[in-house]
XYZ file of C-alpha atoms in Angstrom:
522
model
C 25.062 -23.123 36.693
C 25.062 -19.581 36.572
C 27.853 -19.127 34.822
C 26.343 -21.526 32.240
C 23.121 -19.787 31.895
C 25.472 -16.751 31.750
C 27.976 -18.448 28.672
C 24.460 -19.677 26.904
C 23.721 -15.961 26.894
C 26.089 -15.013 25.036
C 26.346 -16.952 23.089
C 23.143 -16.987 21.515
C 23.137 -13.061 21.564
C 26.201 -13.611 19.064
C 24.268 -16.125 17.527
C 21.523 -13.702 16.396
C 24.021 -10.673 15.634
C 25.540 -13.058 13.427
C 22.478 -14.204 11.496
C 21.218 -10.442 12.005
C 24.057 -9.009 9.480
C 21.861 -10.230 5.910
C 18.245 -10.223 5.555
C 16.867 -12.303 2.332
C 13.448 -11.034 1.195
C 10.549 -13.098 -0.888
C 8.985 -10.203 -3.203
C 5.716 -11.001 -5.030
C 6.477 -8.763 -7.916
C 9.656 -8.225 -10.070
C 11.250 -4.627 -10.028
C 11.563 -3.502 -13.691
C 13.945 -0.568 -13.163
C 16.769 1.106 -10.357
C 15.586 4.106 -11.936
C 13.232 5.810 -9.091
C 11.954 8.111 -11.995
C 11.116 5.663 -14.485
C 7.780 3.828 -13.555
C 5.086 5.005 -10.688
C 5.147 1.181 -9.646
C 4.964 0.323 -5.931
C 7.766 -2.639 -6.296
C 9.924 -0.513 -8.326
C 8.930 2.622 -5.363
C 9.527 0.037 -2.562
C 13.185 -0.829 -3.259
C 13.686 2.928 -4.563
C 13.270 3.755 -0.588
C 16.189 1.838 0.091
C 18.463 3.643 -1.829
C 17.162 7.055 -2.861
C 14.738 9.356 -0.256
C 12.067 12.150 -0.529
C 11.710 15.683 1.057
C 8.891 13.824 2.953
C 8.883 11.027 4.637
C 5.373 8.855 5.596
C 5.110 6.592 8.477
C 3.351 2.940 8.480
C -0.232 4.721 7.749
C 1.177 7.252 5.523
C 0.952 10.287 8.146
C 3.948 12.657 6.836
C 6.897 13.826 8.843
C 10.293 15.081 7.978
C 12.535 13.043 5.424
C 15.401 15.186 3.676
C 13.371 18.318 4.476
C 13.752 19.213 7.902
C 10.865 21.015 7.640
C 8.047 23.250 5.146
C 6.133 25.649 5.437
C 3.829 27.858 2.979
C 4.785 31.179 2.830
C 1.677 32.460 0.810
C -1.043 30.383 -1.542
C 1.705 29.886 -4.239
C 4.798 30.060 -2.910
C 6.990 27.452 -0.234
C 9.638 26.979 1.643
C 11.570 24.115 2.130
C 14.450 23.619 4.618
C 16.829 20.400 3.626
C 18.557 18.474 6.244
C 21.887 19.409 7.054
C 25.163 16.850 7.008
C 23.665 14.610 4.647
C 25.898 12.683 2.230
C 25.348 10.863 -0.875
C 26.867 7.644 -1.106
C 29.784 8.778 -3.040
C 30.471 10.895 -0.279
C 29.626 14.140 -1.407
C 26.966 16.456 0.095
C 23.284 16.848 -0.439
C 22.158 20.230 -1.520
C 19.202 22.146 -2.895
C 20.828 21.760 -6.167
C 20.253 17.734 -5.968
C 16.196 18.992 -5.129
C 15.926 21.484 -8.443
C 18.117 18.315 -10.643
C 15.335 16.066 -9.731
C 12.631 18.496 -10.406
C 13.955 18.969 -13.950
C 14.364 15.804 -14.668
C 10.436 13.888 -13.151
C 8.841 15.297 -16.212
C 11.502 14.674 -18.719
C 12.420 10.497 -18.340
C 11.497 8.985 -21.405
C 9.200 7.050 -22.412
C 7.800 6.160 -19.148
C 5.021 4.018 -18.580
C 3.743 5.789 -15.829
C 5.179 9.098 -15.339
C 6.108 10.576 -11.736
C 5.206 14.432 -13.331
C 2.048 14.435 -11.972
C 3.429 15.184 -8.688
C 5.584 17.979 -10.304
C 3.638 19.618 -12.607
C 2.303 22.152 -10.352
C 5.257 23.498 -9.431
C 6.456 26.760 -11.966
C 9.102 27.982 -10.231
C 11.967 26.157 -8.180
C 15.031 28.148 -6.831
C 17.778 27.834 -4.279
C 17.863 30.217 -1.981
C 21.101 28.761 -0.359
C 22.195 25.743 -0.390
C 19.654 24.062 2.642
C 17.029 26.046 1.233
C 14.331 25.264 -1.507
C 11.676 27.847 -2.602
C 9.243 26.453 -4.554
C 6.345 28.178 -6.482
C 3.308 26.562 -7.444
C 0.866 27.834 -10.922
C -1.787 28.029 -8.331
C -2.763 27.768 -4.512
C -1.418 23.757 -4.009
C -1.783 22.985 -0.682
C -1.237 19.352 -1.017
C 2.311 20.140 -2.396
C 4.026 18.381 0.323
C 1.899 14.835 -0.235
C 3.350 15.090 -3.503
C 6.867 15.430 -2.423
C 6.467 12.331 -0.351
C 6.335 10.625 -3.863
C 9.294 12.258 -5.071
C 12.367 10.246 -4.660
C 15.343 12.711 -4.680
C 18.441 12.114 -7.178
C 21.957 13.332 -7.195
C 22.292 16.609 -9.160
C 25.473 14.796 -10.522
C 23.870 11.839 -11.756
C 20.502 14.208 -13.388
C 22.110 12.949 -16.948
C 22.059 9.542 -16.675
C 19.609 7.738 -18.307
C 17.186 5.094 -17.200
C 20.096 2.201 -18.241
C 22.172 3.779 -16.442
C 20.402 3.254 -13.036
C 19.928 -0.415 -14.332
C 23.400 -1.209 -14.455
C 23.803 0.906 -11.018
C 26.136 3.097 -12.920
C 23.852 6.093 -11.291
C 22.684 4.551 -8.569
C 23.971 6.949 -5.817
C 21.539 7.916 -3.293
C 21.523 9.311 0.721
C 19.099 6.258 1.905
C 20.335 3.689 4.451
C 21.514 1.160 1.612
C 23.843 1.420 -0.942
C 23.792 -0.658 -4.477
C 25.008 -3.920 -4.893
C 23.659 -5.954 -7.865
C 20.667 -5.698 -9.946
C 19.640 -8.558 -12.174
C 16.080 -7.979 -14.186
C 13.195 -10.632 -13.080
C 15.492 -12.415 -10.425
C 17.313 -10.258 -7.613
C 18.176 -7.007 -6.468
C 21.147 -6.798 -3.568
C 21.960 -4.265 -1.253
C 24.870 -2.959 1.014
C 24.466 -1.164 4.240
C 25.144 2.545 4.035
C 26.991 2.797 7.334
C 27.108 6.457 6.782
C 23.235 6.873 6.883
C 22.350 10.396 8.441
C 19.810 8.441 10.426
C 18.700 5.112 12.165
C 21.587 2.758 11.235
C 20.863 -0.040 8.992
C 19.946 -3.320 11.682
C 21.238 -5.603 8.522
C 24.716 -5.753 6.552
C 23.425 -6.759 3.328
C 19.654 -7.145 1.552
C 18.667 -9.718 -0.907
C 15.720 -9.196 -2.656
C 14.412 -12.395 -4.927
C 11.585 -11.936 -6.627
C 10.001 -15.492 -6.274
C 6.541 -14.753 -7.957
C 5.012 -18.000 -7.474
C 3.085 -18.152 -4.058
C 4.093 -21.338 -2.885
C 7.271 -21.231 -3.433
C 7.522 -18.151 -2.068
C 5.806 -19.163 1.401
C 7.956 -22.632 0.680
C 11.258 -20.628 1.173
C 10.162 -18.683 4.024
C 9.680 -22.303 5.717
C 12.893 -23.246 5.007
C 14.755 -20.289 5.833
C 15.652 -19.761 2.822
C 14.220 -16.229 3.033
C 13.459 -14.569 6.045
C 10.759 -12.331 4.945
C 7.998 -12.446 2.576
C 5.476 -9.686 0.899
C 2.270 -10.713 -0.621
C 1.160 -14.067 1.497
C -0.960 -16.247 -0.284
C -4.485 -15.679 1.154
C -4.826 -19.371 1.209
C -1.946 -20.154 3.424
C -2.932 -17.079 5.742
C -5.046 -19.320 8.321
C -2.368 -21.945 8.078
C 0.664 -19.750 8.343
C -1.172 -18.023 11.793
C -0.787 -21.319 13.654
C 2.889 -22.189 12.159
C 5.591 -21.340 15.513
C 7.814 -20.357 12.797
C 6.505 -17.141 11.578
C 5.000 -14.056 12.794
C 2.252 -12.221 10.203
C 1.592 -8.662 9.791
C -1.190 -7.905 7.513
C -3.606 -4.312 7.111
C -5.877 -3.273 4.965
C -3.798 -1.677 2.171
C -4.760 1.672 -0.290
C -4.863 -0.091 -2.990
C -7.731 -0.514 -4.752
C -8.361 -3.491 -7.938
C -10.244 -2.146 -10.576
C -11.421 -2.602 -14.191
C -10.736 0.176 -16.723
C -12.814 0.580 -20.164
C -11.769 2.101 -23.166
C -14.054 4.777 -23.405
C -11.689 7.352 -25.021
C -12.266 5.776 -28.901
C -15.525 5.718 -30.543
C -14.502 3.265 -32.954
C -13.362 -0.167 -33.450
C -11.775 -0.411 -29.918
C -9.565 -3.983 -30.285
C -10.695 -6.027 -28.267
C -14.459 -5.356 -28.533
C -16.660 -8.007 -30.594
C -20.426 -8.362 -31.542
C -22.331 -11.346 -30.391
C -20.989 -13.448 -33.262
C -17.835 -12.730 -32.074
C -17.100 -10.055 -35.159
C -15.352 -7.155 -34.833
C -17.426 -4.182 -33.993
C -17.016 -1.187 -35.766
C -18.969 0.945 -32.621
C -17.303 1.189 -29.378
C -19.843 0.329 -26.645
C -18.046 1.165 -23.743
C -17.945 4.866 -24.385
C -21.787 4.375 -23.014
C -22.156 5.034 -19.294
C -24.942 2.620 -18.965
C -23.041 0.282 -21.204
C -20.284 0.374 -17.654
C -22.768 0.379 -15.079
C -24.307 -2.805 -16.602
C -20.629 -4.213 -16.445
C -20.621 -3.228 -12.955
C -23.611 -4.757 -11.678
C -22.956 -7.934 -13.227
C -19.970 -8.743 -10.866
C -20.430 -10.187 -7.322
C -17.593 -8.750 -4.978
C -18.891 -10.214 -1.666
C -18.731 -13.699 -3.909
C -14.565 -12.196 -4.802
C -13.315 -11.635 -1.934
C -14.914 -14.484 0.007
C -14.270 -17.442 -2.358
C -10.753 -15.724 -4.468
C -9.755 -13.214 -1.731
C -10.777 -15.795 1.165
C -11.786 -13.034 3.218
C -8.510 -11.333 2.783
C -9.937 -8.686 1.255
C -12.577 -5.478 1.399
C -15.445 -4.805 -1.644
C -14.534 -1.753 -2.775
C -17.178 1.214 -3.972
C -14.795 3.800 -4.587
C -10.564 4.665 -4.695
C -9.603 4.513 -1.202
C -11.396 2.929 2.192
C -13.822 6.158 4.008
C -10.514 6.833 6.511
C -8.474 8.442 4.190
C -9.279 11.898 3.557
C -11.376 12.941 0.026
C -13.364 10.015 -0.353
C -17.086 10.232 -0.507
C -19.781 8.827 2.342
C -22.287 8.042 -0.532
C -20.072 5.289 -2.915
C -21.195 1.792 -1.469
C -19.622 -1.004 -3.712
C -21.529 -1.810 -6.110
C -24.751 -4.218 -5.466
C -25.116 -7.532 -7.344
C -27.437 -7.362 -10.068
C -27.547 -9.109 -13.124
C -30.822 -9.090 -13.856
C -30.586 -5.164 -13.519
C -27.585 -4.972 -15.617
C -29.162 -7.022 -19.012
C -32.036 -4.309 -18.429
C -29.695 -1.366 -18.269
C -27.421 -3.351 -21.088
C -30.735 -3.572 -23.195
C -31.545 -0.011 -22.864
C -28.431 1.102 -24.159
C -28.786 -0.858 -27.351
C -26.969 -4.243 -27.022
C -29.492 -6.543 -25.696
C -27.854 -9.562 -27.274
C -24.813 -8.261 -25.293
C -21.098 -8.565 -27.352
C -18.107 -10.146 -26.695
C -14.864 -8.638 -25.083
C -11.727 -9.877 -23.879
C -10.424 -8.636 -20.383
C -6.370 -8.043 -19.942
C -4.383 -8.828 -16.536
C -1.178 -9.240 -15.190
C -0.846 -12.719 -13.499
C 2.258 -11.775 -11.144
C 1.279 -7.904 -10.036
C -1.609 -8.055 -7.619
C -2.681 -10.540 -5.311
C -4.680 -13.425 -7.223
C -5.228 -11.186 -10.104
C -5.677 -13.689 -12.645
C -7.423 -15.405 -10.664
C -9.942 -11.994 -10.105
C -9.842 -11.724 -13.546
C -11.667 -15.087 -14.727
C -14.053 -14.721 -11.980
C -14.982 -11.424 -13.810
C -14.831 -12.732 -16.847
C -17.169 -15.537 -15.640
C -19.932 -13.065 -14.040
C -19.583 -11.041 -17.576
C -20.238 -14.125 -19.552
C -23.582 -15.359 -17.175
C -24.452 -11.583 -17.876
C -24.783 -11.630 -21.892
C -20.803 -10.201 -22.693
C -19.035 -13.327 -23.234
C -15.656 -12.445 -22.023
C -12.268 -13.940 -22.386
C -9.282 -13.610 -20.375
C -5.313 -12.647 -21.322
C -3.052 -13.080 -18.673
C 0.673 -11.993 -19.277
C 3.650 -10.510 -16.869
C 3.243 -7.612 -15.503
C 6.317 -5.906 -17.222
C 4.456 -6.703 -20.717
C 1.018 -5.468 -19.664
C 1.784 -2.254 -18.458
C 3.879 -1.660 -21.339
C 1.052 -2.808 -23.480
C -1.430 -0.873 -21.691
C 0.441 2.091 -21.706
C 0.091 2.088 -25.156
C -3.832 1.673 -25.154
C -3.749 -1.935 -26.671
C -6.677 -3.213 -24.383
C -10.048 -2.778 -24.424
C -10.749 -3.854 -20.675
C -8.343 -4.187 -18.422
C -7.814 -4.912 -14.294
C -5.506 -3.473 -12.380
C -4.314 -1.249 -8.907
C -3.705 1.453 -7.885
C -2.281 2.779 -4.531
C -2.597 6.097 -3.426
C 1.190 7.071 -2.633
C 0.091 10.751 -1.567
C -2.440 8.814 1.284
C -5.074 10.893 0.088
C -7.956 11.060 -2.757
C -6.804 13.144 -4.758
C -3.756 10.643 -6.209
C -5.943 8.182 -8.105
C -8.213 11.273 -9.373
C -5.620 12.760 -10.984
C -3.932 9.433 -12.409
C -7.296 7.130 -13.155
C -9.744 9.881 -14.231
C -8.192 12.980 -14.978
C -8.473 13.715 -18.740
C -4.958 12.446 -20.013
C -2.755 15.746 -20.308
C 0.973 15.254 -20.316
C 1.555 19.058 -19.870
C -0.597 18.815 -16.304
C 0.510 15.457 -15.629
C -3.238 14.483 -15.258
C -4.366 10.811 -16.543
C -0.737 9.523 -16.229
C -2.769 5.914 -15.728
C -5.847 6.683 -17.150
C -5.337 3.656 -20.077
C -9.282 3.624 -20.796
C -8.628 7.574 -21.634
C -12.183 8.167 -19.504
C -12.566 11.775 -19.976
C -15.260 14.198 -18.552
C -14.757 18.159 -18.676
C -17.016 18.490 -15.374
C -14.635 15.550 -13.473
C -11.368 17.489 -14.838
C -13.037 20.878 -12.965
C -14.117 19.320 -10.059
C -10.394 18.036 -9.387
C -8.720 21.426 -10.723
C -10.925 23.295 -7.956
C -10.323 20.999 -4.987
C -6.651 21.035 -5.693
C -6.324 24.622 -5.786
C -8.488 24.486 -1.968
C -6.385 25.415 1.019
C -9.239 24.517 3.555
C -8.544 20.798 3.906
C -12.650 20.597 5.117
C -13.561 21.880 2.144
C -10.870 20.036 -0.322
C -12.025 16.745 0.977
C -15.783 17.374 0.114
C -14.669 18.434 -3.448
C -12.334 15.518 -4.118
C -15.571 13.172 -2.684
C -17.478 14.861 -5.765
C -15.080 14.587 -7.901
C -15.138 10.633 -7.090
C -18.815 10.537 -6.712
C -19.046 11.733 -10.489
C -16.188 10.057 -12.360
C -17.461 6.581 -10.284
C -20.763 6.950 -9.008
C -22.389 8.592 -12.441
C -20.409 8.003 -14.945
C -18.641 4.625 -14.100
C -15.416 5.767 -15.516
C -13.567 3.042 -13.790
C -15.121 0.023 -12.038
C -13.531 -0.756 -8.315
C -13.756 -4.163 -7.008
C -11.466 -4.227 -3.649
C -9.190 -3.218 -1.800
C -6.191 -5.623 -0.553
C -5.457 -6.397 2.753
C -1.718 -7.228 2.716
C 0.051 -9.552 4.556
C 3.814 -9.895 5.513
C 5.340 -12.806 6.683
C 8.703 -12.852 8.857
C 10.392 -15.875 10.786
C 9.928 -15.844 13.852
C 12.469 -13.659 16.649
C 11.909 -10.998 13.839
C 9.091 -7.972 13.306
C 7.620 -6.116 10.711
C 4.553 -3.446 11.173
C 2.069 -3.623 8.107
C 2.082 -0.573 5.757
C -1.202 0.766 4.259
C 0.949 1.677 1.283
C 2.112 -1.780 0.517
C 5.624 -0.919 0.481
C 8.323 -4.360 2.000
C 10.840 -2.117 3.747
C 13.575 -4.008 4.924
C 15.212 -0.818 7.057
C 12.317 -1.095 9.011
C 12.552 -4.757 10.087
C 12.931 -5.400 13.957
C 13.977 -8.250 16.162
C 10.818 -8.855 17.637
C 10.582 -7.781 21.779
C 10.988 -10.678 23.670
């Protein structure tokens, strides 16, 4: 008998080494580019970790600690030091340098026509030298003490492949990074595949090979985890969550995430904004969302608790502001936003448009988690409210392309703060849009306010965290709590799924990281 029990053993440890060499993966969201510079886009920043890595490194709840930098320190109010890790190799074998760090640099700001531009995080920086070749010094226009948040954003390219151009990473041509997987196959809208670098500098990849599919449909997605056909899925379907928790067959993982949903306005052109209409459904020459009160009314007239309890099913937190009161920066005084309609046709009236005036809001239908869904529930509240609102749902690959280019009026979307602090969507959402900062590198209803822009300028040029944090809470408490610039509605909780015997620890930042998939302790 014992030497039964002791056969059986083994044999099923083989048995799950065996199954443990590929991992398949459900993704919500298809990647749009291999290029980790192209798009600031957490599916496109979520495989990118596979492959390529940053100076800095953030854990589970986005707390930093070293990546390719060993270590960094500040050696005065401008000026930093940076010490790479040592015996790293890129996947074409050759080593990892401080020259790869100033290639990379160069080239953030300098990707064309990107839709949502990684420079932000690099703008700051004036000066970047090698001062051998484990050693970056990097020099900042002014006191940046949140320089290493932003380096935790910056994935890290070969100096050989700085050339290349964003096809080039598509057809994996220049896909050569120092992360724990190598590339295998990239096909636009359906898969991405991955090989284990068994080279890695660090943990050693648990699985041979990754398959990503990007199976945007919910059911079908939770349908394949059921059947094994995946063993891992992002984004569960908040109406399977209740099932899926009683279901022997797979093990959830869900946190509330940093990303907030929100509506942007066009408030940048005073004129015959394109999707704005008058009552009769004409096109109106005057732009009424320029008007603060104008937004505020919009604001009031949408019932979050009624969101996330009947579209989020509870899987979900009303939002008053960028990021939940834990992460540092954000303000004590933004509640979310209290029902009102009856308060928002006053507000609506004083501002000159009692009879309202028609609008049309824009959303991705495969991006966030029931966004379309979200969307005609605004659209619905806007409507009962006196601005009879229609709804254009489209892939997200064609709306942020579109939106990029300001071709909405009123839009929804998300945004996750990839620095883990409040200072990310400031500069992105709010920020007066300034390619030469960086600033307003999302900001696609061009909301602009000189006082905002200062407030943000001054906090990010604070060393004392304490006192940072209270001006980045201004800044927010201006740009959303006076001035409406952008509208928050929630924040996501996300939820993974895995079969059961494996593990996977929620991330605030959203990101499906299959390195960091575990066979669950027994």
């Amino acid at each position: 008998m014992k030497i039964r029990n002791a056969l059986f053993a083994v044999l099923a440890a083989a048995s799950l080494s065996a199954a443990a060499q590929d991992l398949s993966v459900g993704l919500s969201t298809p990647v749009t580019t291999m290029d980790p510079h192209f798009h600031n886009l957490t599916p496109n920043n979520s495989i990118a970790k596979h492959v390529f890595e940053t100076l800095v490194h953030q854990d589970d709840q986005q707390a930093m600690r070293p990546g390719l930098a060993e270590s960094w320190k500040a050696l005065d109010d401008t000026t930093w030091e940076i010490k790479l890790r040592k015996n790293v190799r890129w996947h074409d074998g050759s080593p990892f340098t401080a020259d790869d760090v100033l290639a990379t640099l160069k080239r953030i700001p300098n990707v064309p026509n990107s839709p949502a531009s990684f420079a932000i995080y690099t703008r700051p920086i004036s000066d970047a030298k090698a001062k051998d070749a484990h050693t970056v010094i990097l020099t900042t226009r002014a006191p940046h003490p949140l320089l290493p948040n932003d380096l935790a954003t910056i994935h890290i390219i070969s100096a050989k492949m700085a050339g290349m151009g964003t096809p080039d990473y598509n057809s994996g041509k220049a896909v050569n990074g120092t992360g724990p997987y190598k590339f295998g196959e990239y096909v636009s809208g359906d898969r991405v595949v991955l090989v284990a670098n068994d080279k890695y500098w660090g943990q050693k990849p648990a699985f041979q090979k990754i398959r990503f599919r990007m199976i945007t449909n919910s059911a079908a997605r939770v349908a394949a985890l059921l059947a094994g056909d995946v063993q891992m899925i992002e984004a569960v379907p908040t109406a399977d969550i209740a099932k899926l928790k009683t279901d022997a067959r797979v093990t959830l993982a869900s946190t509330v995430s940093n990303r907030v949903i929100y509506l942007h306005m066009d408030s940048g052109r005073e004129r015959n904004s394109p999707f704005v209409t008058d009552a009769a459904g004409k096109p109106m020459e005057a732009n009424p969302l320029r008007d603060p009160r104008v937004r505020k009314a919009i604001s009031m007239m949408i019932d979050r608790n009624a969101i996330v309890s009947r579209i989020m099913e509870g899987e979900a937190k009303p939002a008053g502001q960028f990021l939940p009161e834990t992460f540092h920066g954000t303000s004590k005084r933004l509640a979310p936003e209290k029902y009102d309609p009856d308060g928002a046709k006053k507000l609506l009236a004083a501002a000159g448009y009692p009879n309202g005036f028609g609008i049309t809001l824009h959303t991705p239908n495969n991006r966030y988690i029931n966004d379309e869904k979200i969307a005609q529930a605004v659209a619905q509240f806007l409507t009962r409210g006196g601005i009879p609102t229609k709804v254009d749902a489209m892939p997200s690959a064609v709306f942020f392309s579109r939106g990029s280019k300001l071709e909405f009026s009123f839009l929804l979307a998300g945004w996750g703060a990839g620095t883990g602090e409040n200072s990310s969507p400031l500069r992105s959402l709010v920020a007066s849009f300034d390619p030469k900062l960086g600033n307003g590198a999302a900001n696609r209803g061009r909301f602009s306010d000189a006082g905002v822009d200062a407030m943000v300028h001054t906090a990010l040029t604070t060393i004392d965290d304490t006192k940072r944090g209270l001006m980045l809470a201004a800044a927010a408490d201006k740009a959303i709590g006076e001035l409406t610039g952008v509208i928050p509605l929630h924040y996501e909780v996300s939820t993974w799924g895995v079969k059961k015997g494996l593990a996977y620890k929620a991330r605030v930042d959203q990101y499906t990281l299959a390195h960091e998939v575990t066979v669950a302790k027994k």
